[in-house]
Short mmCIF file of C-alpha atoms in Angstrom, two decimals:
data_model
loop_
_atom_site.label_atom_id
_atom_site.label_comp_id
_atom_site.label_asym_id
_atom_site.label_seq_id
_atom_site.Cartn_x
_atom_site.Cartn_y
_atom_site.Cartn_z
CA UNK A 34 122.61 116.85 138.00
CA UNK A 35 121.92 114.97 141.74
CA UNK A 36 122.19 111.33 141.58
CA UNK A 37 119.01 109.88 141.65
CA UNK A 38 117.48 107.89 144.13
CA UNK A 39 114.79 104.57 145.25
CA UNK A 40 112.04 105.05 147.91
CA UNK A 41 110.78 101.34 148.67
CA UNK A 42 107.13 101.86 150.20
CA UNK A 43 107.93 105.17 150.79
CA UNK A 44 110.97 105.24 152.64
CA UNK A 45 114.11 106.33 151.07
CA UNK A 46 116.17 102.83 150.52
CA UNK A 47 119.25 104.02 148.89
CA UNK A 48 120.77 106.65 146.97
CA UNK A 49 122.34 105.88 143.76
CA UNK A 50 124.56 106.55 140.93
CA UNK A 51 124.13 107.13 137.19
CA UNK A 52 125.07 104.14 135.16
CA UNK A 53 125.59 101.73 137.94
CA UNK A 54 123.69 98.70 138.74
CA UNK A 55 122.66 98.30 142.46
CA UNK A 56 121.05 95.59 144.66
CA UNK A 57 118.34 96.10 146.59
CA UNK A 58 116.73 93.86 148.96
CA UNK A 59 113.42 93.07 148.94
CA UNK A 60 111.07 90.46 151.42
CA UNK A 61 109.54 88.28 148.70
CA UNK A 62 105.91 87.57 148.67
CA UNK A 63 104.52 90.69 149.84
CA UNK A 64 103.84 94.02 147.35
CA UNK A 65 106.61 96.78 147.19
CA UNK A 66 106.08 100.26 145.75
CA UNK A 67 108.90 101.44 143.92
CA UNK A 68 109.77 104.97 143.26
CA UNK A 69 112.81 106.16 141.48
CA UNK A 70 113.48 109.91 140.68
CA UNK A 71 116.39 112.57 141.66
CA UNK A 72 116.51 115.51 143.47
CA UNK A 73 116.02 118.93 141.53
CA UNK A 74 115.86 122.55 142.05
CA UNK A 75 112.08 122.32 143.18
CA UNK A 76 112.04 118.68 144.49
CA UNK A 77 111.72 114.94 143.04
CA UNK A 78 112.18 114.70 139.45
CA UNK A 79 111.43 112.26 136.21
CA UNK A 80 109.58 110.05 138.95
CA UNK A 81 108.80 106.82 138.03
CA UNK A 82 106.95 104.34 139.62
CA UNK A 83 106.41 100.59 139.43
CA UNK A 84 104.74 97.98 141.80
CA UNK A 85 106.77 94.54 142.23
CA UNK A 86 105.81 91.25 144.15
CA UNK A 87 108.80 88.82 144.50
CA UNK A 88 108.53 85.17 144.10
CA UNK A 89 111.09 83.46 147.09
CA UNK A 90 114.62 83.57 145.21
CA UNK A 91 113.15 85.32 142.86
CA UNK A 92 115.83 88.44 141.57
CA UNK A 93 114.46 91.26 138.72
CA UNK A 94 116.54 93.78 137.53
CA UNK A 95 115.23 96.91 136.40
CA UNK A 96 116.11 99.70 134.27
CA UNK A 97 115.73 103.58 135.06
CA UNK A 98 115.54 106.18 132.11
CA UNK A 99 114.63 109.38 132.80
CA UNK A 100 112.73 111.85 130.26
CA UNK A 101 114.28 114.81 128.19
CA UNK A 102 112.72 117.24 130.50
CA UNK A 103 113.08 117.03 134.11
CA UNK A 104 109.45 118.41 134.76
CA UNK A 105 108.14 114.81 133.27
CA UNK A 106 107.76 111.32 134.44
CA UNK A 107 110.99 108.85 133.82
CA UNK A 108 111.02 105.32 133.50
CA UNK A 109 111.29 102.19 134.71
CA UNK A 110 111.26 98.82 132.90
CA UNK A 111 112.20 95.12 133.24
CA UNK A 112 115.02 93.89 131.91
CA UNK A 113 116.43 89.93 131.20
#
């Protein structure tokens, strides 16, 4: 399986790993679309999507699960 992967606003921000936490920086006060999926055999898979506005010093973290089958939408939730 390809390691998945965030698009901020639509531009690919980082690639990631399975399991690991990342950071990603994000200008607070304005509204950020945020897409996580991985690459699959016919393109972006178990998207999931999730609109975020940061408060100045503000830091969320996040948690991406992805579905049993790759042909369905994944995940994303806040965590503490």
């Amino acid at each position: 399986m390809s390691q998945p992967q965030i698009i901020v606003n639509g531009v690919l921000a980082q690639n990631l790993r399975w399991n690991k936490e990342v950071f990603v920086p994000l200008s607070s006060g304005i509204q950020h679309q945020i897409e996580i999926n991985f690459p699959y055999i016919l393109g972006p898979s178990c998207r999931a999507n999730m609109v975020v506005v940061l408060q100045p010093g503000q830091v969320l973290r996040f948690r991406y699960k992805t579905s049993f089958f790759v042909t369905s939408s994944g995940n994303i939730s806040q965590i503490d």
